[in-house]
C-alpha positions as MATLAB code, in Angstrom:
seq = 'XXXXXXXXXXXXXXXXXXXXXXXXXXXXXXXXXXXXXXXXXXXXXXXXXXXXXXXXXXXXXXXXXXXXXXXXXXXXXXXXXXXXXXXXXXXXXXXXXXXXXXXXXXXXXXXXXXXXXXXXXXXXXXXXXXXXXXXXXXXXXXXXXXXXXXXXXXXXXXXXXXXXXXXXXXXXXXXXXXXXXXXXXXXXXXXXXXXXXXXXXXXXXXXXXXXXXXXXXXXXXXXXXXXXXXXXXXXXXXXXXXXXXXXXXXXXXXXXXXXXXXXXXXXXXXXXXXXXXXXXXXXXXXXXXXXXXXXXXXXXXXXXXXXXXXXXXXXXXXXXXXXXXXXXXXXXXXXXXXXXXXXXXXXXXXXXXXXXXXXXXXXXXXXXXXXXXXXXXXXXXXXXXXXXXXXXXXXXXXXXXXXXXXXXXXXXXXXXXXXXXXXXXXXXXXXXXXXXXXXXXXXXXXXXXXXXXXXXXXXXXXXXXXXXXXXXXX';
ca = [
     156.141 -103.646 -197.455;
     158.415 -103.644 -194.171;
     159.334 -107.078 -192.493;
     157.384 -104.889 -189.309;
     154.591 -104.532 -191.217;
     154.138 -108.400 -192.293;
     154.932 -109.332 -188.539;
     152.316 -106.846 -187.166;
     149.738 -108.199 -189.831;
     150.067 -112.194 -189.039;
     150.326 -111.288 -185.447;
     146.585 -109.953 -186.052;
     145.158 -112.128 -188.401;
     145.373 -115.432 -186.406;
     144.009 -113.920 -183.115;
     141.098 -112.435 -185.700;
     140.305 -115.409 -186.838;
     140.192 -117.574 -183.757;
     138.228 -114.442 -181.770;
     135.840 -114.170 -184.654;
     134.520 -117.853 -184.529;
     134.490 -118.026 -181.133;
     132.442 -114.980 -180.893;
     130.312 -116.453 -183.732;
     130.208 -120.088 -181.908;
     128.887 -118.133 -178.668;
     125.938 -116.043 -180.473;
     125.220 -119.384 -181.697;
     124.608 -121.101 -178.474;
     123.262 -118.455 -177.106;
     120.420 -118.591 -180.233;
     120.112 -121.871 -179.846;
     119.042 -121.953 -176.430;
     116.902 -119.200 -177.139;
     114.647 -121.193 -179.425;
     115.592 -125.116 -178.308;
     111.985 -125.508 -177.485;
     110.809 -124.580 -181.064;
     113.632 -126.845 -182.457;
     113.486 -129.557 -180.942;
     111.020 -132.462 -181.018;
     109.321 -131.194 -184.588;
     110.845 -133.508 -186.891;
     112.902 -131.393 -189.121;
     115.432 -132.445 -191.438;
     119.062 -131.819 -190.116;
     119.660 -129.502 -193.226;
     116.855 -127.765 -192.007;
     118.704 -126.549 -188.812;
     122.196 -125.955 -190.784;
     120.045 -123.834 -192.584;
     118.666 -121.778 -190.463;
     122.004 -121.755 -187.319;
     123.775 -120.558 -191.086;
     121.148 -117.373 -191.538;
     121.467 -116.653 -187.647;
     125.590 -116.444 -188.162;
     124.873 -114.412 -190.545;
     122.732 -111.859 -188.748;
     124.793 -112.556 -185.630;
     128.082 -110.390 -187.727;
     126.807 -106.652 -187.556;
     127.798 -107.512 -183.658;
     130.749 -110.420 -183.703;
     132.680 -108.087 -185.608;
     133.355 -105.174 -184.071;
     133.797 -107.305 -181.467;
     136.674 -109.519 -182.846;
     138.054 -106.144 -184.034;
     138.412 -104.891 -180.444;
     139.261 -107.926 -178.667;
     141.747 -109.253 -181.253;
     143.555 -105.580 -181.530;
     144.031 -105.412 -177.959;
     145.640 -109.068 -178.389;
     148.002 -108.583 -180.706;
     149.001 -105.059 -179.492;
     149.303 -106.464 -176.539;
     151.346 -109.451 -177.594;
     153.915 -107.251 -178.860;
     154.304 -105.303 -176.123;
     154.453 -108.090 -173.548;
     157.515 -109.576 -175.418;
     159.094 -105.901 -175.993;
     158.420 -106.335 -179.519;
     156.835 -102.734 -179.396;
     160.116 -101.609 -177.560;
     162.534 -102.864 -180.380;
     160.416 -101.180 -182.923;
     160.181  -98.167 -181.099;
     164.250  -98.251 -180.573;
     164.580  -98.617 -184.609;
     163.133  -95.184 -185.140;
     159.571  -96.095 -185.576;
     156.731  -94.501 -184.103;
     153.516  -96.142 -182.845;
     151.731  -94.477 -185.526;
     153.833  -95.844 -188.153;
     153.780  -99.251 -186.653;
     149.916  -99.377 -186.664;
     149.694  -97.713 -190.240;
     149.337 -101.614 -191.632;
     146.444 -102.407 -189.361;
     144.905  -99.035 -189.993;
     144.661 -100.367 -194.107;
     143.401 -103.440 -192.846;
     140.856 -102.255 -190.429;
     139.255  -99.841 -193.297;
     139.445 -102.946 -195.749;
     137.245 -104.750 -193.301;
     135.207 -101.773 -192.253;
     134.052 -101.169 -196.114;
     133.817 -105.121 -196.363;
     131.125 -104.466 -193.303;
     129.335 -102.070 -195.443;
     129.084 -103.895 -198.518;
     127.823 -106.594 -196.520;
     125.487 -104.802 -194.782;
     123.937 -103.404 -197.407;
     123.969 -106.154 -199.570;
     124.355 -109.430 -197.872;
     122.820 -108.686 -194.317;
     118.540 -108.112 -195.918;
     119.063 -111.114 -197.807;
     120.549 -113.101 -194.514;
     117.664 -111.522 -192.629;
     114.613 -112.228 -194.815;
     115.815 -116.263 -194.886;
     116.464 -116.162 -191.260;
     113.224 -114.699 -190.339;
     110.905 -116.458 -192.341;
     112.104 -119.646 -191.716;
     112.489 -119.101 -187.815;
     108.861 -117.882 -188.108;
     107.882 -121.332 -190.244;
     109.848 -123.426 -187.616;
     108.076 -121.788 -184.464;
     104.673 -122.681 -186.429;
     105.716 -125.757 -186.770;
     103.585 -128.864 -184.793;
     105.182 -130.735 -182.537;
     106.649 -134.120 -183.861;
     105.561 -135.987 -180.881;
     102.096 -137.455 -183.040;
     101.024 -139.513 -180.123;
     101.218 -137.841 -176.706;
     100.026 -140.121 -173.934;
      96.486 -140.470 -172.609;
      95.330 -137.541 -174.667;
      93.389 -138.218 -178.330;
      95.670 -136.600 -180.499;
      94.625 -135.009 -184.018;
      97.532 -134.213 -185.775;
      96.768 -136.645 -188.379;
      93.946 -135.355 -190.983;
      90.383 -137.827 -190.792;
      91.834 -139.852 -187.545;
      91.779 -139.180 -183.645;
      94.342 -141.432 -182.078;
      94.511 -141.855 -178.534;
      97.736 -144.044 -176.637;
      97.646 -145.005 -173.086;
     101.366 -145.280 -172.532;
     104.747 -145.718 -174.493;
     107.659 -147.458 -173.581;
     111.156 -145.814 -172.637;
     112.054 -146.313 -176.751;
     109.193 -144.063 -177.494;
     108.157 -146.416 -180.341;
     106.030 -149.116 -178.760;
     102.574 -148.222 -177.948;
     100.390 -149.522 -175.458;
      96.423 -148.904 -174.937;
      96.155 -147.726 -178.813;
      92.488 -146.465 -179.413;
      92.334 -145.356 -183.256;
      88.891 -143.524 -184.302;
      89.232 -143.388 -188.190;
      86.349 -141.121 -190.161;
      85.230 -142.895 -193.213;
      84.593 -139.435 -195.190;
      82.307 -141.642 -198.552;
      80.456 -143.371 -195.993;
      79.703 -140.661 -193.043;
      81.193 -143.121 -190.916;
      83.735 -143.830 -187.676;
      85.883 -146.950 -187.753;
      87.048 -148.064 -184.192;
      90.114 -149.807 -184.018;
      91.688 -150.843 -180.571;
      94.767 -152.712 -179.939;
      96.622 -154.102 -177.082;
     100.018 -152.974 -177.870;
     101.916 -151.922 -181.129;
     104.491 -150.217 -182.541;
     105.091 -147.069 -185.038;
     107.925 -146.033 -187.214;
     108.390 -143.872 -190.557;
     109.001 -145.042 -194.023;
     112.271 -144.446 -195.370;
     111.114 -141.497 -197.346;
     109.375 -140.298 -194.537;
     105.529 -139.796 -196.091;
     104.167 -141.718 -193.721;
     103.753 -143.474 -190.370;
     103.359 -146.986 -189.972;
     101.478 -148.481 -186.734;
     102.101 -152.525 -186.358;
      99.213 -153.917 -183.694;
      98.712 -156.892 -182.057;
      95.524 -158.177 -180.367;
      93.253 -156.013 -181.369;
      89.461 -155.885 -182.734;
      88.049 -153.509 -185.059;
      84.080 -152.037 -185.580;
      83.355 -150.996 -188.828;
      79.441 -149.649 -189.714;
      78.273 -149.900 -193.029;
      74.955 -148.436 -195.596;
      72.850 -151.458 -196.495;
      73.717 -152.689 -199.922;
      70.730 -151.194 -202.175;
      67.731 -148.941 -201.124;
      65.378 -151.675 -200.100;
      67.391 -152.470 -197.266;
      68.845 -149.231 -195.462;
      69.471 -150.788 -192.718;
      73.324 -150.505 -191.217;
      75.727 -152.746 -190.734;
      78.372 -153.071 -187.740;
      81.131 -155.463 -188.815;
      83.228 -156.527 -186.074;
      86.377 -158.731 -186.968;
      89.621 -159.429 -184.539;
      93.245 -160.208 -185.345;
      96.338 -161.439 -184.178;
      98.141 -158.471 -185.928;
      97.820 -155.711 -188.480;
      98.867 -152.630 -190.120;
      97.661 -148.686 -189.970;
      99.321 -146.819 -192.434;
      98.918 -142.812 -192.382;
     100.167 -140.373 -194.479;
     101.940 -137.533 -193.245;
     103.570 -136.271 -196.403;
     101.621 -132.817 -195.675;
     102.792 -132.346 -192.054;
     106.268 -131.230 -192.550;
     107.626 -127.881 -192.824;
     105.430 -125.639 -194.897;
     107.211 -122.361 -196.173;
     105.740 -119.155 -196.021;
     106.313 -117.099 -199.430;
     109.223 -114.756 -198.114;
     107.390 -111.742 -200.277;
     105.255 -111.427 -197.142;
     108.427 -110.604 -195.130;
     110.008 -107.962 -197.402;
     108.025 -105.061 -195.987;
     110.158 -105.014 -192.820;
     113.053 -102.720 -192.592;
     115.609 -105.628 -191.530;
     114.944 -106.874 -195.318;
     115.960 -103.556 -196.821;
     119.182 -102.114 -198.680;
     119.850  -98.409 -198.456;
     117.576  -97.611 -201.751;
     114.858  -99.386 -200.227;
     114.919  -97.832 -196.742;
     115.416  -94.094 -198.358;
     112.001  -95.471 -201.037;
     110.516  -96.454 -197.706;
     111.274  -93.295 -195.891;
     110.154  -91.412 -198.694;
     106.628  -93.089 -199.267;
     106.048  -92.549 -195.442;
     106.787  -88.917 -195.011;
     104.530  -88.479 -198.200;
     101.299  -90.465 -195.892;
     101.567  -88.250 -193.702;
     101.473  -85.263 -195.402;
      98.528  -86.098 -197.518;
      97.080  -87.698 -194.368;
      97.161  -83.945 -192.867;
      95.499  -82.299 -195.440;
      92.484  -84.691 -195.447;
      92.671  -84.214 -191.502;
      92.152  -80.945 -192.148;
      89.382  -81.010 -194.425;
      87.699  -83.880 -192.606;
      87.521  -81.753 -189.496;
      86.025  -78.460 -191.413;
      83.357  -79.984 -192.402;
      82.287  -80.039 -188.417;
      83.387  -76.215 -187.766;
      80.183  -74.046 -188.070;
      80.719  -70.434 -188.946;
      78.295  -68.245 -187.285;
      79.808  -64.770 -188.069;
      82.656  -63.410 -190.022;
      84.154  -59.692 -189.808;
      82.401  -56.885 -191.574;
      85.435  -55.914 -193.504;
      86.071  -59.450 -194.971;
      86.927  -58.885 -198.733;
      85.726  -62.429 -199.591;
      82.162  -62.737 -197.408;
      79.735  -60.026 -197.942;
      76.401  -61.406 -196.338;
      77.023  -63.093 -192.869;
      74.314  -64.300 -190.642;
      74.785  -63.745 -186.707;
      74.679  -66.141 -184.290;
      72.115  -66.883 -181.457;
      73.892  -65.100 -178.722;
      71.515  -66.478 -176.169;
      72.081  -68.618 -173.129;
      71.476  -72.232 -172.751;
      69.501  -70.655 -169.440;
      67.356  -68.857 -171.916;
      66.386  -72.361 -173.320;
      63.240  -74.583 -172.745;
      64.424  -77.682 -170.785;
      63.852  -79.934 -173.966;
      65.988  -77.761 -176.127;
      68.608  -77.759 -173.932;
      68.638  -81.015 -173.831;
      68.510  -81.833 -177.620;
      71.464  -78.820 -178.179;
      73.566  -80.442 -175.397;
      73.040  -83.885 -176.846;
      73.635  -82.739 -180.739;
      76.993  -80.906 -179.669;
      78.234  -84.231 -177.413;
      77.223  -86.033 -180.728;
      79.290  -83.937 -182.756;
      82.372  -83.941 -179.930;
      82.393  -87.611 -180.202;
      82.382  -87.633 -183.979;
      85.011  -85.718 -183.881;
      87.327  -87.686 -181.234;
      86.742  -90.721 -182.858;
      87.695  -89.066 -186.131;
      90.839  -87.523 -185.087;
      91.603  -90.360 -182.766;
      91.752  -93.323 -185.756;
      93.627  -90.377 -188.316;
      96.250  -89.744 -185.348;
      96.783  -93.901 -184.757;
      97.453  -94.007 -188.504;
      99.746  -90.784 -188.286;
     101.604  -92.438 -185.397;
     101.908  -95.661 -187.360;
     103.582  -93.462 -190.230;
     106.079  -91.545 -188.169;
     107.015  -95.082 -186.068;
     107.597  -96.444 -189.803;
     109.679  -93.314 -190.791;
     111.813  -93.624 -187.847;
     112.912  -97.513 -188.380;
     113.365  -96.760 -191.439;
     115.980  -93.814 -190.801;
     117.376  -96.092 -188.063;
     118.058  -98.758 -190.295;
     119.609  -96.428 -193.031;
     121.981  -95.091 -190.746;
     122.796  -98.351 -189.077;
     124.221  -99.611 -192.366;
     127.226  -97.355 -191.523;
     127.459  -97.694 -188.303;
     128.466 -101.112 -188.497;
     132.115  -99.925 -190.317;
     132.333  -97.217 -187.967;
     132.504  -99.250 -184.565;
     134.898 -101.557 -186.126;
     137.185  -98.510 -186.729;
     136.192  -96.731 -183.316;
     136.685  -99.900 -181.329;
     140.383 -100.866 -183.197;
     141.268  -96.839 -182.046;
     140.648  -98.296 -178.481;
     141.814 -101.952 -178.770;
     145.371 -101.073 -180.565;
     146.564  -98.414 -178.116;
     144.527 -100.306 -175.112;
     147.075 -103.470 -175.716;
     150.524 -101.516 -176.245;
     149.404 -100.062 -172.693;
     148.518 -102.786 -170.692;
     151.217 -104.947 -172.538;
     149.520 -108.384 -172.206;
     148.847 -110.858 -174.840;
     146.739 -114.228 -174.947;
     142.812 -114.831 -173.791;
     143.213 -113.292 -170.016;
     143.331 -109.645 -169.504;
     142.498 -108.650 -173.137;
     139.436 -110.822 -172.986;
     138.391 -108.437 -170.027;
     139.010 -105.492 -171.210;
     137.696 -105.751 -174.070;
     134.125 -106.859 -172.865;
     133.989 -103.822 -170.527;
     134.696 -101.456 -173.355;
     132.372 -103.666 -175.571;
     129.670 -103.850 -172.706;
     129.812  -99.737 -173.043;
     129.482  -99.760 -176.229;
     126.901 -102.037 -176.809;
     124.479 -100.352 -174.360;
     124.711  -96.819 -175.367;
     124.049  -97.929 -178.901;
     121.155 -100.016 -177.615;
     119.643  -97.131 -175.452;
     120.358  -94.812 -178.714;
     118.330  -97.141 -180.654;
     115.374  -97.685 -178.364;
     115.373  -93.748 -177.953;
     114.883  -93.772 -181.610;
     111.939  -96.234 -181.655;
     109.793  -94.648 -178.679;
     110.171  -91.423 -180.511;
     112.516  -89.283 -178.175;
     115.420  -89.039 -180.489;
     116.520  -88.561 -184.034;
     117.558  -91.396 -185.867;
     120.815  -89.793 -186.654;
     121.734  -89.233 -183.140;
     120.345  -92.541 -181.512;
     122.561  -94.237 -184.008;
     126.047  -92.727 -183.734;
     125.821  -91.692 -180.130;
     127.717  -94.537 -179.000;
     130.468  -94.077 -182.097;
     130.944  -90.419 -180.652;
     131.168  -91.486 -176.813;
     133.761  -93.809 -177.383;
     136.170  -92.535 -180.496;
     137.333  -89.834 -178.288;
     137.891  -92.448 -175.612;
     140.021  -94.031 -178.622;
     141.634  -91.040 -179.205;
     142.877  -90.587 -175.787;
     144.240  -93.889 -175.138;
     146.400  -93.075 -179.032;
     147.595  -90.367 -177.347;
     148.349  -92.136 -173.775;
     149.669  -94.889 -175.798;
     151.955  -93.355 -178.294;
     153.662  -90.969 -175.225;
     154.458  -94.294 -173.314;
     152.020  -93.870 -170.127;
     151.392  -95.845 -167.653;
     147.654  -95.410 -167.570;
     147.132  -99.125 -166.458;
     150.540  -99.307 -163.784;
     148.886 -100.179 -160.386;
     152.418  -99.325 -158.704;
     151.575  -96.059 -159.366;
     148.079  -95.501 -158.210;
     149.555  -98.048 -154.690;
     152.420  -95.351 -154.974;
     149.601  -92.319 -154.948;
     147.429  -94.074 -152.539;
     149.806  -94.526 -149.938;
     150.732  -91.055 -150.122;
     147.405  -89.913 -149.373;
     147.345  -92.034 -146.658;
     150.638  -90.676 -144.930;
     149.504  -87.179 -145.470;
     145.793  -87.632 -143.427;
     147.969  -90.033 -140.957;
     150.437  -86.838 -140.286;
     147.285  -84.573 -139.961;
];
């Protein structure tokens, strides 16, 4: 390999790197203050949240890649060029092409890297992510004891505090109504003030009062005396222990997940495709001979090979009718009419279901290579971009390549709602945006490899002014 070639490469791999996380860091934030309120103030376990911000970097690569491919391209491109690196080379006899021949075997590395784990990596990433954003969301709040509300979060108690101090551990006002489930009973407890804290291993929650009194009712001791007992005893101080081993995070089984497309490889989604095209077929044929059952067949041709004996219809008027058997004809056929509708309405729901499930699918099939293709569309625009504009570092590049990455990402996501409501194949909705911009890529190769000055604002101001003298001289 060339000493251009190894220069080129670790002038790309460090601004990959760094673009890459900080893409990733951003998704992140931006998921976490999606769902802060579901997070926070539910009492997970910090591995809990590594856990899931882990899944959600994973999901967030299908669109920090490309990405980092783009912006990091047009960085290093344009690195070279603003220290007329890209002129030396091209004074040494080598082309643009040649120069970006290195990249081009890195960029298809990485875009069959995408593939793999898109098809192999990315399901897995999703079902975890999913199901354990869905089991956080159900989560109960943490926060046992709100103020000046009974709260019953804790099974065979209704605890009710009338305020909390700034620590959010000392209680004040505590009212504790505690169901004696072998007795048919309610304990009251009230306390002054008190305070509540976990055990180490986190099973349960500990309440420490002080001046307090307690009402207990009791059965009389044997059936001669059924009279009941209220047993009233104050203290000085005392303990309430409650479990709470079963109020943490309870995990769905992710089998209940799997049936979504997101959680699919490409045999899957074809299996899936399959099975749904196959419903509706068979659910056309039963439409069919659901609905001839309600077709009546008054008269057939005299020549039919098959029907011999035919009876004619009534050919009379509903104004040759009695009243009363107009009335029971009109209400047997709006019977029959509403059968009908109702039939075909709950067969075509079902059919609609089918072909909405048919269309994700195909979405999500072709999306698996869609992912490798942007990364190689957008590095056609971000190398020749960045030996044009000839700047390097986080300023220009960084704008650029969010414009182009802006147009990008909203053609695909137009393509892809398109796709859902029904208006477009999955095929198109899913590569428009790769064809809109690789001849965009393309161009700028071309542009780029000629030496233009596509991005010189001396010569549109040069252009402009010229305009301007000509309408002045008119």
């Amino acid at each position: 390999m060339k000493k251009i070639h190894l220069l080129i490469l670790k002038s790309f791999i460090r601004p990959f790197i760094v673009t890459f996380v900080i893409v990733m860091f951003v998704l992140l934030m931006l998921f976490l203050f999606k769902y802060i309120d579901d997070l926070i103030g539910k009492g997970f376990e910090w591995y809990i949240i590594v856990q899931l911000m882990f899944y959600a970097s994973a999901t967030n690569v299908q669109m920090a890649l490309p990405l980092s491919v783009l912006l990091s391209s047009i960085m290093t491109y344009g690195s070279l060029g603003e220290n007329y690196e890209l002129v030396a080379i091209k004074a040494a006899g080598i082309s643009l092409r040649r120069a970006m021949y290195p990249m081009v075997v890195i960029i298809t590395i990485l875009s069959i890297s995408a593939f793999i784990f898109s098809d192999y990596m990315l399901p897995i990433a999703n079902l975890k992510y999913y199901s354990l954003l869905y089991d956080a969301r159900q989560q109960k709040s943490a926060n046992f004891l709100p103020e000046g509300v009974f709260s019953s979060s804790f099974p065979g108690f209704s605890i009710r505090v009338k305020t909390k101090g700034a620590d959010g551990q000392t209680l004040h006002g505590i009212m504790i109504y505690a169901k004696n489930q072998q007795q048919n009973n309610t304990d009251v407890l009230l306390a002054k003030e008190g305070k509540m804290y976990r055990t180490p291993n986190g099973k349960f929650l500990v309440l420490k009062l002080k001046d307090g009194v307690k009402y207990m009712e009791t059965p009389g001791e044997n059936n001669f005396n059924v009279r009941e007992r209220l047993t009233r005893y104050r203290f000085k101080e005392t303990e309430q222990k409650i479990d709470i081993s079963t109020m943490g995070l309870h995990r769905t089984d992710e089998s209940e997940f799997k049936s979504a497309v997101q959680m699919m490889n490409l045999k899957q989604l074809k299996a899936t495709e399959t099975l749904a095209k196959r419903q509706i077929d068979s659910g056309v044929q039963v439409n069919y001979k659901l609905i001839t059952s309600y077709v009546k067949y008054f008269m057939v041709p005299t020549k039919s090979a098959t029907v011999k004996d035919y009876v004619r219809g009534n050919d009379k008027d509903l104004s040759t009718l009695k009243p009363y058997e107009q009335v029971s004809v009109l209400a047997n056929a709006s019977s029959e009419a509403r059968s009908v509708q109702d039939l075909v309405k709950s067969r075509a729901d079902r059919t609609a279901d089918l072909t909405k499930n048919v269309q994700r699918a195909a979405l999500e099939y072709q999306k698996k290579f869609t992912l490798s293709a942007a990364c190689i569309a957008l590095f056609l625009i971000g190398a020749p971009l960045g030996a044009i504009i000839r700047k390097g570092g986080l300023g220009l590049p960084v704008v650029v390549s969010v414009i182009f990455f802006l147009i990008y990402y909203i053609i695909s996501t137009i393509g892809e709602k398109s796709v859902k409501d029904g208006d477009w194949s999955p095929v198109i909705g899913s590569w428009i945006a790769i064809v809109i911009i690789t001849p965009i890529g393309i161009f700028l190769s071309y542009k780029a490899a000629t030496d233009s000055a596509i991005f010189d604002v001396d010569i549109y101001k040069r252009v402009f002014n010229k305009l301007i003298k000509k309408k002045v001289e008119q």
